[in-house]
Coordinates of C-alpha atoms in Angstrom, one line a residue:
M1 CA 12.7 -13.1 -26.9
D2 CA 11.8 -11.2 -30.0
N3 CA 9.2 -8.4 -29.5
Q4 CA 6.9 -9.4 -32.4
H5 CA 4.0 -7.3 -31.4
D6 CA 5.6 -4.1 -32.7
P7 CA 9.1 -4.3 -34.3
G8 CA 9.3 -0.5 -34.6
N9 CA 8.8 0.0 -30.9
P10 CA 10.9 -2.4 -29.0
V11 CA 10.1 -1.1 -25.5
W12 CA 7.0 -2.8 -24.0
P13 CA 5.2 -2.4 -21.6
I14 CA 5.0 1.3 -22.4
E15 CA 3.7 2.4 -19.0
E16 CA 5.6 1.7 -15.8
G17 CA 3.7 0.0 -12.9
D18 CA 3.5 -2.9 -10.5
Y19 CA 4.0 -5.8 -12.9
L20 CA 6.3 -8.5 -14.1
V21 CA 6.7 -9.4 -17.8
G22 CA 6.4 -12.9 -19.2
D23 CA 6.1 -14.0 -22.8
L24 CA 5.4 -10.9 -24.8
N25 CA 3.6 -12.9 -27.5
A26 CA 1.3 -14.8 -25.0
P27 CA -2.5 -14.1 -25.0
V28 CA -3.2 -13.6 -21.3
A29 CA -2.7 -10.6 -19.1
V30 CA -3.2 -11.3 -15.4
C31 CA -4.3 -8.7 -12.9
A32 CA -3.9 -10.0 -9.4
L33 CA -5.6 -6.9 -8.0
T34 CA -3.9 -6.2 -4.6
S35 CA -2.2 -9.6 -4.3
E36 CA 1.5 -8.7 -5.0
D37 CA 2.7 -12.0 -3.7
L38 CA 1.0 -13.9 -6.6
L39 CA 3.0 -12.1 -9.3
P40 CA 6.3 -14.0 -9.3
A41 CA 4.5 -17.4 -9.7
L42 CA 1.9 -16.2 -12.2
V43 CA 4.3 -14.5 -14.6
K44 CA 6.1 -17.8 -15.1
L45 CA 3.0 -19.7 -16.2
P46 CA 2.8 -20.6 -20.0
G47 CA 0.4 -18.2 -21.7
V48 CA 1.0 -15.2 -19.5
A49 CA 2.3 -12.0 -21.2
I50 CA 2.2 -9.8 -18.1
A51 CA 1.1 -10.2 -14.5
G52 CA 0.5 -7.1 -12.4
Q53 CA -1.5 -5.5 -9.6
V54 CA -3.8 -2.5 -9.4
F55 CA -5.1 -0.4 -6.6
T56 CA -7.0 2.5 -8.1
A57 CA -10.1 2.8 -10.3
N58 CA -8.6 5.5 -12.5
L59 CA -4.8 5.9 -13.1
G60 CA -4.1 2.3 -12.4
I61 CA -6.7 1.1 -14.9
E62 CA -5.5 3.7 -17.5
K63 CA -2.0 2.1 -17.3
I64 CA -3.5 -1.4 -17.8
I65 CA -5.4 -0.1 -20.9
M66 CA -2.3 1.5 -22.4
N67 CA -0.1 -1.6 -22.0
V68 CA -2.8 -4.0 -23.3
T69 CA -3.7 -1.9 -26.3
T70 CA -0.1 -1.6 -27.4
N71 CA 0.4 -5.4 -27.5
P72 CA -2.1 -7.0 -29.9
A73 CA -1.0 -10.5 -28.8
I74 CA -3.0 -10.0 -25.5
R75 CA -6.6 -11.2 -25.9
F76 CA -7.6 -12.1 -22.3
L77 CA -7.6 -10.2 -19.0
L78 CA -7.8 -12.5 -16.1
L79 CA -8.7 -11.1 -12.6
C80 CA -7.6 -12.9 -9.5
G81 CA -6.4 -12.2 -6.0
R82 CA -7.7 -9.9 -3.3
E83 CA -10.0 -7.0 -4.3
S84 CA -9.5 -3.7 -2.6
P85 CA -12.5 -3.1 -0.3
I86 CA -12.1 0.7 -0.7
F87 CA -11.2 1.3 -4.4
H88 CA -12.8 -1.7 -6.1
P89 CA -10.6 -1.8 -9.2
G90 CA -11.7 -5.4 -10.1
Q91 CA -15.4 -4.5 -10.1
T92 CA -14.5 -1.3 -12.0
L93 CA -12.7 -3.3 -14.7
T94 CA -15.7 -5.6 -15.0
A95 CA -18.0 -2.6 -15.3
L96 CA -15.8 -1.0 -18.0
I97 CA -15.8 -4.1 -20.2
S98 CA -19.5 -4.6 -19.8
N99 CA -20.8 -1.0 -19.9
G100 CA -18.1 1.3 -21.3
V101 CA -17.9 5.0 -20.3
D102 CA -20.2 7.9 -20.5
E103 CA -19.5 11.3 -22.2
E104 CA -17.2 12.3 -19.4
R105 CA -15.3 9.1 -19.6
Q106 CA -16.7 7.9 -16.3
I107 CA -17.0 4.1 -16.2
I108 CA -20.7 3.2 -16.1
G109 CA -21.8 1.1 -13.1
A110 CA -18.4 1.3 -11.4
E111 CA -18.2 1.2 -7.6
G112 CA -14.6 2.4 -7.2
H113 CA -13.5 5.8 -6.1
L114 CA -13.5 8.4 -9.0
P115 CA -13.7 5.8 -11.8
V116 CA -12.9 8.3 -14.6
L117 CA -10.4 7.6 -17.4
T118 CA -9.4 11.3 -17.9
N119 CA -6.2 10.7 -19.8
L120 CA -7.4 8.3 -22.5
T121 CA -9.3 8.8 -25.7
E122 CA -12.7 7.1 -26.2
A123 CA -11.1 5.3 -29.2
R124 CA -8.4 3.7 -27.0
I125 CA -11.0 2.7 -24.3
E126 CA -13.2 1.1 -26.9
A127 CA -10.2 -0.7 -28.5
F128 CA -9.4 -2.2 -25.1
R129 CA -13.0 -3.4 -24.7
Q130 CA -12.9 -5.0 -28.1
Q131 CA -9.4 -6.5 -27.7
V132 CA -9.8 -8.5 -24.5
E133 CA -12.2 -10.9 -23.0
L134 CA -12.4 -10.4 -19.2
V135 CA -12.3 -13.5 -17.1
D136 CA -13.2 -12.9 -13.5
Y137 CA -11.7 -15.1 -10.8
T138 CA -11.5 -12.4 -8.2
G139 CA -10.7 -14.0 -4.8
E140 CA -8.8 -16.9 -6.3
S141 CA -5.2 -17.2 -5.1
D142 CA -4.3 -20.8 -5.8
V143 CA -1.6 -20.7 -8.5
A144 CA -2.3 -24.3 -9.7
A145 CA -6.0 -23.5 -10.3
L146 CA -5.1 -20.2 -12.0
G147 CA -2.6 -22.1 -14.2
A148 CA -5.3 -24.4 -15.4
Y149 CA -7.6 -21.4 -16.2
I150 CA -4.8 -19.7 -18.1
S151 CA -3.9 -22.8 -20.0
A152 CA -7.5 -23.2 -21.1
L153 CA -7.6 -19.5 -22.3
A154 CA -4.3 -19.9 -24.2
K155 CA -5.8 -22.9 -26.1
R156 CA -8.7 -20.8 -27.4
N157 CA -6.5 -17.8 -28.4
P158 CA -8.3 -16.1 -31.2
G159 CA -5.0 -14.6 -32.5
R160 CA -3.6 -11.2 -32.6
F161 CA -6.0 -8.2 -32.4
S162 CA -6.2 -6.4 -35.7
G163 CA -7.2 -3.0 -34.2
A164 CA -4.1 -2.5 -32.0
M165 CA -3.2 1.1 -31.3
D166 CA 0.1 3.0 -31.5
Y167 CA 2.4 4.1 -28.7
A168 CA 0.7 7.3 -27.6
T169 CA 1.5 8.5 -24.1
I170 CA -0.6 9.1 -21.0
G171 CA -2.1 12.6 -21.4
E172 CA -3.5 11.7 -24.9
G173 CA -7.1 12.4 -23.7
R174 CA -6.2 15.9 -22.7
G175 CA -4.1 16.7 -25.7
A176 CA -1.0 17.1 -23.5
G177 CA 1.2 15.2 -21.2
F178 CA 3.2 16.3 -18.1
V179 CA 5.2 19.6 -18.2
S180 CA 8.7 19.0 -17.0
V181 CA 9.8 21.1 -14.0
Q182 CA 13.2 21.1 -12.2
P183 CA 13.6 20.4 -8.5
G184 CA 14.9 23.1 -6.2
G185 CA 13.8 26.6 -5.2
R186 CA 14.1 29.0 -2.3
R187 CA 12.4 28.4 1.0
Q188 CA 11.4 31.4 3.1
P189 CA 13.3 31.7 6.3
L190 CA 11.3 30.1 9.1
A191 CA 11.5 33.3 11.1
Y192 CA 9.2 34.9 8.5
D193 CA 6.4 32.5 9.4
P194 CA 4.2 34.6 11.7
K195 CA 2.8 31.4 13.3
G196 CA 6.2 30.5 14.8
F197 CA 8.6 27.6 14.5
F198 CA 8.9 23.9 15.5
I199 CA 11.4 21.6 17.2
V200 CA 11.2 17.9 16.3
S201 CA 12.6 15.3 18.6
L202 CA 12.2 11.6 19.6
D203 CA 11.0 10.0 22.9
R204 CA 12.4 6.6 22.4
Q205 CA 11.2 5.3 25.7
A206 CA 7.6 6.1 24.7
N207 CA 8.3 5.2 21.1
E208 CA 6.9 8.5 19.9
M209 CA 7.9 11.6 18.0
I210 CA 7.5 15.0 19.6
I211 CA 7.0 18.3 17.9
R212 CA 7.0 21.5 19.9
H213 CA 5.6 24.7 18.6
Y214 CA 7.1 28.1 19.7
L215 CA 5.8 31.5 18.9
P216 CA 8.1 34.0 17.0
D217 CA 9.3 35.4 20.4
N218 CA 10.4 31.9 21.5
T219 CA 7.4 31.5 23.8
P220 CA 6.3 27.8 24.1
A221 CA 2.9 27.3 22.5
H222 CA 1.9 23.8 21.6
E223 CA 3.2 20.2 21.8
M224 CA 2.1 17.1 19.8
R225 CA 3.1 13.5 20.2
G226 CA 2.6 10.7 17.7
R227 CA 4.0 7.9 15.6
S228 CA 2.9 8.9 12.1
A229 CA 4.5 11.8 10.2
E230 CA 1.4 12.2 8.0
S231 CA -1.1 12.4 10.9
M232 CA 1.1 14.8 12.8
L233 CA 1.5 17.2 9.9
L234 CA -2.3 17.0 9.3
G235 CA -2.8 17.9 12.9
L236 CA -0.6 21.0 12.6
L237 CA -2.5 22.1 9.5
R238 CA -5.8 21.4 11.2
E239 CA -4.9 23.6 14.1
D240 CA -3.7 26.3 11.6
L241 CA -0.2 26.5 13.1
V242 CA 1.6 26.8 9.8
S243 CA 1.1 29.7 7.3
Q244 CA 3.7 29.0 4.7
M245 CA 3.6 26.2 2.1
S246 CA 7.4 25.9 2.2
H247 CA 7.3 25.6 6.0
A248 CA 4.7 22.8 5.7
G249 CA 6.9 21.0 3.2
Y250 CA 9.9 21.3 5.4
L251 CA 8.0 20.0 8.4
G252 CA 6.7 17.0 6.4
G253 CA 10.2 16.1 5.4
E254 CA 11.5 16.4 9.0
L255 CA 8.7 14.4 10.4
A256 CA 9.2 11.7 7.8
K257 CA 12.9 11.5 8.8
A258 CA 11.9 11.3 12.5
E259 CA 9.4 8.5 11.8
A260 CA 12.0 6.5 9.9
A261 CA 14.6 7.0 12.7
L262 CA 12.0 5.9 15.3
K263 CA 11.1 2.7 13.4
L264 CA 14.6 1.8 12.2
G265 CA 16.6 2.7 15.3
L266 CA 18.6 5.5 13.7
R267 CA 19.9 8.7 15.2
Y268 CA 17.7 11.7 14.5
E269 CA 18.7 15.3 14.8
Q270 CA 16.6 18.1 13.2
D271 CA 18.1 19.4 9.9
R272 CA 20.7 16.7 9.8
R273 CA 20.8 13.4 7.8
L274 CA 19.9 10.2 9.6
Q275 CA 22.8 8.2 11.0
K276 CA 23.4 4.9 12.7
I277 CA 23.5 5.0 16.5
D278 CA 27.1 4.6 17.5
N279 CA 26.7 2.7 20.8
E280 CA 25.1 -0.4 19.4
P281 CA 25.3 -3.4 21.8
K282 CA 27.8 -6.1 20.8
G283 CA 26.8 -9.7 20.1
G284 CA 24.9 -9.3 16.8
N285 CA 21.6 -8.1 18.2
S286 CA 21.8 -4.3 17.4
M287 CA 19.1 -1.8 18.0
M288 CA 18.5 -1.5 14.3
E289 CA 17.9 -5.3 14.1
A290 CA 15.7 -5.2 17.1
A291 CA 13.6 -2.4 15.7
K292 CA 12.9 -4.1 12.4
P293 CA 9.4 -5.6 12.0
P294 CA 9.3 -9.4 11.7
R295 CA 9.4 -10.1 8.0
K296 CA 7.3 -13.3 8.0
M297 CA 4.5 -12.0 10.1
M298 CA 4.4 -8.5 8.9
G299 CA 4.1 -9.8 5.3
A300 CA 1.3 -12.3 6.1
P301 CA -2.2 -11.1 5.2
T302 CA -4.3 -10.8 8.4
A303 CA -7.8 -12.3 8.5
T304 CA -10.8 -10.1 8.0
V305 CA -13.8 -10.4 10.3
A306 CA -15.7 -12.3 7.6
Q307 CA -12.8 -14.7 7.1
L308 CA -12.4 -15.3 10.8
A309 CA -16.1 -16.1 11.1
A310 CA -15.9 -18.7 8.3
M311 CA -13.0 -20.6 9.8
I312 CA -13.5 -24.0 11.3
A313 CA -11.8 -25.4 14.4
G314 CA -8.2 -26.2 13.8
A315 CA -7.7 -23.7 11.0
Q316 CA -4.5 -21.7 11.0
V317 CA -4.9 -17.9 11.1
D318 CA -2.9 -14.7 11.2
I319 CA -5.0 -12.0 13.0
A320 CA -4.3 -8.4 14.0
F321 CA -6.2 -6.9 17.0
A322 CA -6.2 -4.0 19.4
V323 CA -5.9 -5.2 23.0
D324 CA -8.6 -4.2 25.5
A325 CA -7.5 -6.4 28.3
A326 CA -4.7 -8.9 29.0
S327 CA -3.8 -11.5 31.6
A328 CA -1.1 -14.1 32.0
E329 CA -3.2 -16.6 29.9
Q330 CA -5.7 -14.7 27.9
I331 CA -5.8 -11.5 25.7
G332 CA -9.0 -9.8 24.6
G333 CA -9.6 -7.1 22.0
L334 CA -11.1 -6.0 18.7
V335 CA -10.1 -7.4 15.3
L336 CA -8.2 -5.0 13.0
E337 CA -8.5 -5.2 9.3
R338 CA -5.5 -4.1 7.1
D339 CA -6.1 -2.2 3.9
E340 CA -4.0 -2.3 0.8
V341 CA -1.7 0.5 1.9
G342 CA -1.0 -1.2 5.3
V343 CA -3.2 0.9 7.6
Y344 CA -5.1 -1.1 10.2
H345 CA -8.8 -0.2 10.8
R346 CA -10.7 -1.1 14.0
T347 CA -13.8 -3.3 13.7
E348 CA -16.6 -4.1 16.2
Q349 CA -15.7 -7.8 16.3
A350 CA -14.2 -9.1 19.6
V351 CA -11.6 -11.8 19.7
T352 CA -9.9 -13.8 22.5
V353 CA -6.4 -15.1 22.2
R354 CA -5.0 -17.8 24.6
W355 CA -1.2 -17.7 25.2
Q356 CA 1.4 -19.3 27.5
P357 CA 4.6 -18.0 29.1
D358 CA 6.6 -19.8 26.5
T359 CA 4.7 -18.4 23.5
P360 CA 7.4 -16.8 21.2
L361 CA 7.2 -13.0 21.2
V362 CA 8.6 -10.8 18.4
M363 CA 9.6 -7.1 18.9
G364 CA 8.9 -7.0 22.6
N365 CA 8.4 -8.9 25.7
A366 CA 5.4 -10.0 27.9
E367 CA 5.2 -6.5 29.4
A368 CA 4.2 -5.1 26.0
V369 CA 1.1 -7.4 25.9
R370 CA -1.2 -5.0 27.7
A371 CA -4.3 -2.9 27.1
G372 CA -3.7 -0.4 24.3
A373 CA -1.2 -2.6 22.5
T374 CA -1.5 -3.6 18.8
L375 CA -0.7 -7.3 18.2
Q376 CA -0.5 -9.8 15.3
V377 CA -1.0 -13.4 16.3
N378 CA -0.3 -16.5 14.4
G379 CA -2.2 -19.5 15.7
S380 CA -5.1 -21.9 15.4
V381 CA -8.8 -21.4 15.8
G382 CA -10.4 -23.4 18.7
A383 CA -13.9 -24.9 18.8
D384 CA -15.1 -22.0 20.9
G385 CA -13.8 -19.4 18.5
T386 CA -10.7 -18.4 20.5
V387 CA -7.3 -18.4 18.9
A388 CA -4.4 -20.4 20.4
A389 CA -1.3 -18.3 19.8
K390 CA 1.8 -19.9 18.3
Q391 CA 3.6 -16.6 17.9
I392 CA 2.8 -13.0 18.8
A393 CA 4.3 -9.9 17.2
I394 CA 4.1 -6.6 19.0
L395 CA 3.1 -4.1 16.4
T396 CA 2.6 -1.2 18.8
G397 CA 4.4 1.8 17.3
Y398 CA 5.1 0.1 14.0
V399 CA 1.7 0.3 12.3
E400 CA -0.9 2.9 11.9
V401 CA -4.4 2.1 13.4
L402 CA -7.5 4.1 12.6

């Protein structure tokens, strides 16, 4: 396909990001917000130049503006898919088109976190507002319906935008871009850290990482157990157990390796690369295979409290919850809501799940269905609001719950 929007600059989009490119001369850019699963179908629709997602109310929107303003064929920006309940990029884009920015380039009326377009000039921001008409279908995920909306927009295409801007780079608003630096450097020997040193290991039976802190004279001092490298490193920093930045960076890398080994069934030894475990059982059901999360269920969006409340009897649902009590026929707990980065957050909404001895279980057995477990259930909603399980995935140890 010929790149007619700028023959002198054949590379478009100019900014990398989470998007797929369609017809470069089409008039509609689609922002599916946090719904990555919509992109492959949307980008194939006639009239779509680009289909992408966005999570943040600042850098993500800056990239959208850069890519749109360097393609004058784009005249519509259609919002659809799931809005982020934390960063609100959809609402922020709507506020930008309606209200513009103030003297500090903060988007007027935006609800998102830090909605400031630091790296763009006011001229580019205004060009974006003039170039596109924003069409808000936030929450819509039906591809057929979205296709009809896009077709209608394409039919009233006003033509190429006469005020398109050139291929400046991110950093234009500050007068400078990124300064290139080379990787590498010299880490201070750990013996120099007056706070001591750490030994990282795995407790596979408990499905946990262990980090033990020793004083410089080898005296045992502290022990921490957990399943998240980030939370464990933050705990060490909170307790002021690390005094060197290079030491903290080293520990972050080791804990990340240990977390990957724990989740993927790999061999972990401190200061060594990850390796497969040699004594995998024969028969095609290796430890690595058993440790992998179930693709279908882990990829399925789980219902929010509001969505669960709105469901009628017989509706199919995927729900995540933290177990408070479990018996041979019934599981009770609190609904978990998953954010856009995959972290699960506890709610105050109780849920009851009915299950049977023959209910299929993934990543575990019936003994794992107990108080303190984290589960994802696929099933149907009953007239009394309970969920009849068709399949249960044991997420304990595979997801982060706050």
